[in-house]
Amino acid sequence: MKKRVVVTGIGVVSPMGIGVKNFWENLLDGKSGIKPIEGFDTSEYKSKLGAEILDFGPEEFIGKKGLRYLNSGTKFLSSATKMALSDSSFPENDEELFNQTGLIVGSSLGNFAETTDYFYDIIRKGPAELSPMKSYDVALNSSINHASVSFTTKAFARTISAGFTSSADAIGNAFNMIQDGRAKAVVAGGVEHLSIDLYMIFYLRNQLSVSNGGSVEASIPFDKRRNGFVLGEGSYLLLLEEYDHAKERGVPVYCEVVGYGTTLGANSTFTTDRKIKKAEAAMSLAVKDAGADLKDVHFISANANSSVELDMIEAKAIKNLFSCVDKSVPIVNAIKSSVGECYGAAGAAQTVGAAMSLKTGNIPPVINFQEEDPLCNLKLAVDGTAKHSGEFAMINSFDYLGNNSSLLLKKAE
Amino acid sequence: MSRVVVTGLGLVTALGSGVEKSWRGFLNGIDTASKVTLFDTSLYKTHYACEIKNFVDETGFGSDKQNNYVNKFVYSAVKEALDSCGLQDSHAYDRDRFGIALGTLAAEIVPFERLLKEDLSMKTNGFDANVVSVYPPNSITNYLSEVFDLTGPSMVSLNACSSGNHAISWAYDMISCGNADVMVVGGSETINITEYTHFHNVKALAPEKCRPFDKDRAGLLIGEGAGILILESLDFAIKRNADIYAELKGVGLSCDGFHMTAPHPEGEGAVNAMKDAMLTANLSVEDIDYISAHGTGTPLNDKSESLAIHTVFKERAKKIPCSSVKSMIGHSMGAASAIESVVSCLAIRNNVVPPTINFATIDPECEIDCVPNTAREVKVRNVINNSFAFGGNNAVLIFGEM
């Protein structure tokens, strides 16, 4: 018998605020975390915008000790872990419980700049000149190691790198692990932090807004003027907990996690139709996994990141899938209009948003939306007044290389 | 819950490309360590590694474009594994039920290093498109999915030295939960300057030979290669009348939660992972006939692993053959545990276990039977394959006969 899984804690370090409360209020108010990039010099390049985290003080969450040896991503992740545990009133001295608590984090390009810096220094200065502390926090998964060591999540620690779906896959995996009785609780989500090195990966592929032309540099999902995404950063974590365990502890529950579906499409060779089919498949697998009915899904947190092709694929996939449902089509929002595309952490950011929508009944708006695209005509939440009283929320997380993952959340009882 | 079986294997190691050649090398106890030729090590204190030399690419793979996305080793191993089990024909089955999960430590960093080294000014003046073409790491799985038509669940596991086993355990869940029929799983790594330096600077590299469990062991040697397994649900394998190497019976995960680079001194996490694996496999210590050790050859790892084995196996600890193939092919990082998973299946199939070579002096702190220097014929019913990583990130698998 599979165990039920609920969300009892949330940790957020985001350009829209620190902590789930700030993040949610700003999101609902239709604020934007997107501004001209300050962290590195973009004067040579066409794309100037990013959703950066500025002035973040991790001391409040993880203390001062050893901070100077840690990268931003590690500070984000460990701080968000602390927040998620505190938010769920997780008994931090319960050793037995921590033996049954795991950590699964999605990261597509964690510590990328640190890795290239390290290589640069090896060649420029030679191995002997590198400080031993430089070896401490350079791998993609070293942030996760830091969090697992700091918080002694002894059941397991795992890093999943599946591109832009990494953190949705991390949450899906955590959900499965608890279902199967392999852990009582799992801190799951994603982490990424920005750097010029990382920016270049997407800029050189013409994926960022205006990098390949366009009338306006903006994150405008589903808008006809869209021309690429705007990068974001942060760490978004959810404490997933076995239902009975949470009940026993008597803690408040944000929502239940009920379904996960994932597929892989080879996007460089697939036809558009086949890509749409693969995206549909992820959504319907998640619904099937939950034993739910498509007609009961009334709200979707879209992947939509302002990419010309991927937004269209998602819109068509949603249309196709729900066209057979006679009830009203789902309301769709796209929080990347506010928080940017935080790639490996994006699915977790959306999951936090969707969990709050289920809890409060409010749906944050797709901001800056102006021009409808006939190729993406969905029922978009554009003015911040949209409400949701349905039982389910779906999260779509898609990757330009072809990974498609969907999660299904259910309102808490 | 579906049972999960292994029906295909693929290997590329410093001992040779292909399962046949590598396995023969393992049984003959061949040492592949030699001076590093891939890059200049004159500024380093140690100079040895286990490189794959004279790799013969028999797959027809190898244009420059492809090489930027994925190394030849993993391509070749995936092809061998799929071919060997009769699943190469992409039209025969519903490929949406076929997925891929691979482990790696540094992903496809080698072409990145090569290009950046040629023009170091790019680091400050801005990369060009070729340099970053290998990122993000899921380029590997997406490329292989395209070539071999694997369109089900996918992931890349970046869990340092236990990446391969993590990927396999993730795929195990996908099949046992019914999300996939077939998973191509394993790990892949190429020797690169970044990781060589990393291991060198944390003083983990051996001067010349890797001698796990020996009193005079002085560290690991890095290696490279790919190990691939085809996992299927038992029903699917039976239906298509597949040749079954072994069953993947148990998965044990744990985290030391102790230190960023050092293992827990008593191997607490390792103990938990081994116990967890036996619990899921519903096996006892009496049922295990071979331990494929993590056995890196570092003083700390081998000591804590030995202690952990004693804690779990008690009086049986000294009696179970427990060898480390890293003595022969080095520590191939993200690929290591996947290669050792292939070795585990071969040990079950052939009832013989590979040796730990370069063994000379017993270490009272490593009181285990490391199968010193010579392979041994022994009935192998079930194998525990240990893998541990920086951060105390442990993933242990149990393979067993059907």
CSV table of N, CA and C in Angstrom, one decimal, chain A residues 34-86:
chain,number,residue,atom,x,y,z
A,34,ILE,N,12.5,40.9,-11.8
A,34,ILE,CA,13.4,41.1,-13.0
A,34,ILE,C,13.8,42.6,-13.1
A,35,LYS,N,15.2,42.7,-13.2
A,35,LYS,CA,15.8,44.1,-13.3
A,35,LYS,C,17.1,43.9,-14.1
A,36,PRO,N,17.7,45.1,-14.5
A,36,PRO,CA,19.0,45.0,-15.1
A,36,PRO,C,19.9,44.2,-14.3
A,37,ILE,N,20.7,43.3,-14.9
A,37,ILE,CA,21.6,42.5,-14.1
A,37,ILE,C,22.7,43.3,-13.5
A,38,GLU,N,23.0,43.1,-12.2
A,38,GLU,CA,24.0,43.9,-11.4
A,38,GLU,C,25.2,43.0,-11.1
A,39,GLY,N,25.0,41.7,-11.1
A,39,GLY,CA,26.0,40.8,-10.6
A,39,GLY,C,27.2,40.6,-11.6
A,40,PHE,N,27.0,40.8,-12.8
A,40,PHE,CA,28.1,40.7,-13.8
A,40,PHE,C,27.8,41.7,-14.9
A,41,ASP,N,28.8,41.9,-15.7
A,41,ASP,CA,28.8,42.9,-16.8
A,41,ASP,C,28.2,42.4,-18.1
A,42,THR,N,27.1,43.0,-18.5
A,42,THR,CA,26.4,42.5,-19.7
A,42,THR,C,26.6,43.5,-20.8
A,43,SER,N,27.4,44.5,-20.6
A,43,SER,CA,27.5,45.7,-21.6
A,43,SER,C,27.8,45.2,-23.0
A,44,GLU,N,28.5,44.1,-23.1
A,44,GLU,CA,28.9,43.6,-24.4
A,44,GLU,C,27.8,42.8,-25.1
A,45,TYR,N,26.7,42.5,-24.4
A,45,TYR,CA,25.7,41.6,-24.9
A,45,TYR,C,24.3,42.3,-24.9
A,46,LYS,N,23.5,41.7,-25.8
A,46,LYS,CA,22.2,42.4,-26.0
A,46,LYS,C,21.2,42.1,-24.8
A,47,SER,N,21.3,41.0,-24.2
A,47,SER,CA,20.3,40.7,-23.1
A,47,SER,C,20.8,41.3,-21.8
A,48,LYS,N,20.0,42.1,-21.2
A,48,LYS,CA,20.5,42.9,-20.0
A,48,LYS,C,19.8,42.5,-18.7
A,49,LEU,N,18.7,41.8,-18.8
A,49,LEU,CA,17.8,41.6,-17.6
A,49,LEU,C,18.1,40.2,-16.9
A,50,GLY,N,17.8,40.2,-15.7
A,50,GLY,CA,17.8,39.0,-14.9
A,50,GLY,C,17.0,39.2,-13.6
A,51,ALA,N,16.7,38.0,-13.0
A,51,ALA,CA,16.0,38.1,-11.7
A,51,ALA,C,17.0,37.6,-10.7
A,52,GLU,N,17.8,38.6,-10.1
A,52,GLU,CA,18.9,38.3,-9.2
A,52,GLU,C,18.4,38.4,-7.7
A,53,ILE,N,19.1,37.7,-6.9
A,53,ILE,CA,18.9,37.9,-5.5
A,53,ILE,C,20.0,38.8,-5.0
A,54,LEU,N,19.6,40.0,-4.5
A,54,LEU,CA,20.6,40.9,-4.1
A,54,LEU,C,20.4,41.1,-2.6
A,55,ASP,N,21.5,41.4,-1.9
A,55,ASP,CA,21.5,41.7,-0.4
A,55,ASP,C,20.8,40.6,0.4
A,56,PHE,N,21.2,39.3,0.1
A,56,PHE,CA,20.7,38.2,0.9
A,56,PHE,C,21.6,38.0,2.1
A,57,GLY,N,21.1,37.9,3.3
A,57,GLY,CA,21.9,37.6,4.4
A,57,GLY,C,21.6,36.2,5.0
A,58,PRO,N,22.5,35.3,4.6
A,58,PRO,CA,22.3,33.9,5.0
A,58,PRO,C,22.5,33.6,6.5
A,59,GLU,N,23.3,34.6,7.1
A,59,GLU,CA,23.6,34.4,8.6
A,59,GLU,C,22.4,34.1,9.4
A,60,GLU,N,21.3,34.8,9.1
A,60,GLU,CA,20.1,34.6,9.9
A,60,GLU,C,19.7,33.1,9.9
A,61,PHE,N,20.0,32.4,8.9
A,61,PHE,CA,19.5,31.0,8.8
A,61,PHE,C,20.6,30.0,9.1
A,62,ILE,N,21.8,30.2,8.6
A,62,ILE,CA,22.9,29.2,8.8
A,62,ILE,C,24.1,29.7,9.6
A,63,GLY,N,24.0,30.9,10.2
A,63,GLY,CA,25.1,31.3,11.0
A,63,GLY,C,26.2,31.9,10.2
A,64,LYS,N,27.2,32.4,10.9
A,64,LYS,CA,28.3,33.1,10.2
A,64,LYS,C,29.5,32.1,9.9
A,65,LYS,N,29.6,31.0,10.6
A,65,LYS,CA,30.7,30.2,10.5
A,65,LYS,C,30.9,29.6,9.1
A,66,GLY,N,32.1,29.8,8.6
A,66,GLY,CA,32.5,29.2,7.3
A,66,GLY,C,31.8,29.8,6.1
A,67,LEU,N,31.0,30.9,6.3
A,67,LEU,CA,30.3,31.4,5.2
A,67,LEU,C,31.1,31.8,4.0
A,68,ARG,N,32.3,32.4,4.3
A,68,ARG,CA,33.1,32.9,3.2
A,68,ARG,C,33.6,31.9,2.3
A,69,TYR,N,33.6,30.6,2.7
A,69,TYR,CA,34.0,29.5,1.8
A,69,TYR,C,32.9,29.0,0.9
A,70,LEU,N,31.7,29.5,1.2
A,70,LEU,CA,30.5,29.0,0.4
A,70,LEU,C,30.1,29.8,-0.8
A,71,ASN,N,29.7,29.2,-1.8
A,71,ASN,CA,29.2,29.8,-3.0
A,71,ASN,C,27.7,30.3,-2.7
A,72,SER,N,27.3,31.2,-3.6
A,72,SER,CA,25.9,31.7,-3.4
A,72,SER,C,24.9,30.6,-3.4
A,73,GLY,N,25.0,29.6,-4.3
A,73,GLY,CA,24.1,28.5,-4.4
A,73,GLY,C,24.0,27.7,-3.1
A,74,THR,N,25.1,27.5,-2.5
A,74,THR,CA,25.2,26.7,-1.3
A,74,THR,C,24.5,27.5,-0.2
A,75,LYS,N,24.7,28.8,-0.2
A,75,LYS,CA,24.1,29.7,0.8
A,75,LYS,C,22.6,29.7,0.6
A,76,PHE,N,22.1,29.8,-0.6
A,76,PHE,CA,20.7,29.7,-0.9
A,76,PHE,C,20.1,28.4,-0.4
A,77,LEU,N,20.7,27.3,-0.8
A,77,LEU,CA,20.2,26.0,-0.5
A,77,LEU,C,20.1,25.7,0.9
A,78,SER,N,21.2,25.9,1.6
A,78,SER,CA,21.3,25.6,3.1
A,78,SER,C,20.3,26.5,3.8
A,79,SER,N,20.2,27.8,3.4
A,79,SER,CA,19.2,28.7,4.1
A,79,SER,C,17.8,28.2,3.8
A,80,ALA,N,17.5,27.8,2.6
A,80,ALA,CA,16.1,27.4,2.3
A,80,ALA,C,15.8,26.1,3.0
A,81,THR,N,16.8,25.2,3.2
A,81,THR,CA,16.6,24.0,3.9
A,81,THR,C,16.2,24.3,5.3
A,82,LYS,N,16.9,25.2,5.9
A,82,LYS,CA,16.6,25.6,7.3
A,82,LYS,C,15.2,26.2,7.4
A,83,MET,N,14.8,27.0,6.4
A,83,MET,CA,13.5,27.6,6.4
A,83,MET,C,12.4,26.5,6.3
A,84,ALA,N,12.6,25.6,5.4
A,84,ALA,CA,11.6,24.5,5.2
A,84,ALA,C,11.4,23.7,6.4
A,85,LEU,N,12.5,23.4,7.1
A,85,LEU,CA,12.4,22.6,8.3
A,85,LEU,C,11.7,23.4,9.4
A,86,SER,N,12.1,24.7,9.6
A,86,SER,CA,11.5,25.5,10.6
A,86,SER,C,10.0,25.7,10.3
